[in-house]
mmCIF file of C-alpha atoms in Angstrom:
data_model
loop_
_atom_site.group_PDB
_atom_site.id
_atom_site.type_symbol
_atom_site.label_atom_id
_atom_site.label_comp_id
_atom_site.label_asym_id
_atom_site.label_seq_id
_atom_site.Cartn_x
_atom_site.Cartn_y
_atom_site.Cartn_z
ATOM 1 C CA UNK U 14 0.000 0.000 0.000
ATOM 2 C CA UNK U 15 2.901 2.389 0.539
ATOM 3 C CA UNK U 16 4.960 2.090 -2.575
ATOM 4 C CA UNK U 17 1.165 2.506 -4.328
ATOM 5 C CA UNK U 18 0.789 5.742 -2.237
ATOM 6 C CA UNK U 19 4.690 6.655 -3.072
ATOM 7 C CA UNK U 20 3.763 6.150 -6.712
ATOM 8 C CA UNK U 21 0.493 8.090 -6.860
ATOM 9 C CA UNK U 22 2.593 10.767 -5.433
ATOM 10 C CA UNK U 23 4.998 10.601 -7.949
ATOM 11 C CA UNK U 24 2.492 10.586 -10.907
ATOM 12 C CA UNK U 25 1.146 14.068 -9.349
ATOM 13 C CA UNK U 26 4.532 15.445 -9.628
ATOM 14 C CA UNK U 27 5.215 14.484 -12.986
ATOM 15 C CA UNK U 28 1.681 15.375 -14.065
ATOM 16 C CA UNK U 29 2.430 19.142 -13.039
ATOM 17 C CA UNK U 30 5.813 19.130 -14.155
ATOM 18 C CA UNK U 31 4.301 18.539 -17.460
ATOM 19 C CA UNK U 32 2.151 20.927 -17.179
ATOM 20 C CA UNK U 33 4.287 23.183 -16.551
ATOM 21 C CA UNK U 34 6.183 22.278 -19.564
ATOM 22 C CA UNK U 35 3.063 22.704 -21.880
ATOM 23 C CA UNK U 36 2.618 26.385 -19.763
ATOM 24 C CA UNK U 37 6.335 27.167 -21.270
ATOM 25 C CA UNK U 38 5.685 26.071 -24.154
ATOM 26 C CA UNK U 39 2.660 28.366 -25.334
ATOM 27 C CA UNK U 40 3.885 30.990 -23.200
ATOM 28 C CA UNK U 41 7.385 30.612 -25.834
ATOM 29 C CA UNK U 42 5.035 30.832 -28.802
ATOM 30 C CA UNK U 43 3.627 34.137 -27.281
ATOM 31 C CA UNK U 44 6.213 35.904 -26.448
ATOM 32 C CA UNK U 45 7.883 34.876 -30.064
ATOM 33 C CA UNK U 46 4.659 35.975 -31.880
ATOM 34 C CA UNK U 47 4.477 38.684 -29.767
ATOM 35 C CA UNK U 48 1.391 38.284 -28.644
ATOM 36 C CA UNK U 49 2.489 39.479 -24.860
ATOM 37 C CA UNK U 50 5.491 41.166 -24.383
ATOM 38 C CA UNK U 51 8.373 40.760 -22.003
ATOM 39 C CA UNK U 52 8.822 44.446 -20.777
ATOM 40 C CA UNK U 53 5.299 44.175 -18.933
ATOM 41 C CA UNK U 54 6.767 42.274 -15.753
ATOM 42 C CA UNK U 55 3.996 40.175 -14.888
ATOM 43 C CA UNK U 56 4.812 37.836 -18.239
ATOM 44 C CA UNK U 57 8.989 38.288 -17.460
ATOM 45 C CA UNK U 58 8.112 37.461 -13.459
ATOM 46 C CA UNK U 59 5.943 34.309 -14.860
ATOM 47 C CA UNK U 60 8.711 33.568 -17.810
ATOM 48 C CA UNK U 61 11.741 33.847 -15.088
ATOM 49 C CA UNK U 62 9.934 31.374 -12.613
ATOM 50 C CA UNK U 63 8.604 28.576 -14.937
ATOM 51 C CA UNK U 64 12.958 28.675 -16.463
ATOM 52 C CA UNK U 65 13.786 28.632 -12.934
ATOM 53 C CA UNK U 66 11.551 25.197 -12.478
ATOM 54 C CA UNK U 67 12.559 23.687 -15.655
ATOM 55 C CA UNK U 68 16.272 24.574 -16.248
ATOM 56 C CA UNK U 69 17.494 22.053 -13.933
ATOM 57 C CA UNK U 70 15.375 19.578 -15.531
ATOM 58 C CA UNK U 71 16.091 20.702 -19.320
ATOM 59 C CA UNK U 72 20.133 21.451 -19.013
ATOM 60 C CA UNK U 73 20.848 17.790 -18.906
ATOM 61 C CA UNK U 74 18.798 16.524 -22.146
ATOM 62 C CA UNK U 75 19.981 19.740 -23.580
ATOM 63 C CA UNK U 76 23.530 18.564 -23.279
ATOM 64 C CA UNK U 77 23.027 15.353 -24.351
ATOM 65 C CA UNK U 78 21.030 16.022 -27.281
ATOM 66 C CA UNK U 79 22.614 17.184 -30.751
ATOM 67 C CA UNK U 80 22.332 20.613 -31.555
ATOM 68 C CA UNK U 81 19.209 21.073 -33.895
ATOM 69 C CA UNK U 82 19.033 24.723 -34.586
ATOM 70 C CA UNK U 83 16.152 27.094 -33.604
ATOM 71 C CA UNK U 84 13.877 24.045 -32.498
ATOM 72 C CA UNK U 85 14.427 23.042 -28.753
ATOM 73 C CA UNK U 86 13.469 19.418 -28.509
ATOM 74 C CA UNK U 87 14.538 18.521 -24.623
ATOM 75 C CA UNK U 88 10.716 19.673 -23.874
ATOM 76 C CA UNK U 89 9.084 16.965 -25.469
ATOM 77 C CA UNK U 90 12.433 14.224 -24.857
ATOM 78 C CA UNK U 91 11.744 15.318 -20.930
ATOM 79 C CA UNK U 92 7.828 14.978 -21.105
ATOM 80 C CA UNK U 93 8.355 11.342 -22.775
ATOM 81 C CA UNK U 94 10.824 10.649 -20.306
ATOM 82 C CA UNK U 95 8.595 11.221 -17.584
ATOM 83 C CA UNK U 96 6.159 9.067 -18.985
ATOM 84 C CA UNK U 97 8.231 6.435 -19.587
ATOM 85 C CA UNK U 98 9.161 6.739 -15.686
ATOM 86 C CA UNK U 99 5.986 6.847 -14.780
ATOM 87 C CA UNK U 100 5.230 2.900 -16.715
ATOM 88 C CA UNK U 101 8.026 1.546 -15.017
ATOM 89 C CA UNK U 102 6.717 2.624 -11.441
ATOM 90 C CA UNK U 103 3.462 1.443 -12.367
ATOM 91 C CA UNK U 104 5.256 -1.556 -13.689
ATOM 92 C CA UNK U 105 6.911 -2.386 -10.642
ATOM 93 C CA UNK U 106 3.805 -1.387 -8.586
ATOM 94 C CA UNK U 107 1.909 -3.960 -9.728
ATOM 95 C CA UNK U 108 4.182 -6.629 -9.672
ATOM 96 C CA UNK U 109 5.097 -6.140 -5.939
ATOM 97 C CA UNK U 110 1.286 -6.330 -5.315
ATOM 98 C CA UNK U 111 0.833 -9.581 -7.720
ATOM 99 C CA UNK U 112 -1.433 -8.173 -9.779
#
């Protein structure tokens, strides 16, 4: 019963780190279309704080990954990653409770 609570915590994590992610994302597309602006400081305070959450997270794929121009890929190689993490906790869930 505790690893399934450990893992249901885990999948909330992961489920707002993604969404966070996705936030990034459009808020990227935004600010490149400029749709919103980064000199009002309400979109730079909200830009500043969702790098600040994800950088840590991003720096590593970025490093690993080959350099592929203008298009930032570690977004959607860290969002599959964390699904992929996510099956092999749920994996490992249910085979410690023989199900």
């Amino acid at each position: 019963m505790f690893l399934y609570t450990l893992i249901s915590m885990i999948n909330y994590l992961v489920n707002i780190i993604v969404i966070v992610v996705i936030v990034q994302f459009v808020l990227s597309l935004l600010i490149s279309f400029n749709v919103v602006n980064m000199h009002n400081n309400a979109v730079a305070a909200i830009w500043k704080a969702l790098n600040a959450i994800l950088e840590p997270l991003l720096r590593p794929i970025r490093k690993i990954m080959p350099d592929t121009g203008a298009i930032d890929f570690s977004p959607m190689v860290l969002i599959i990653g964390l699904n992929l993490l996510m099956i092999l906790l749920s994996g490992i869930a249910a085979s410690s409770a023989g199900i």
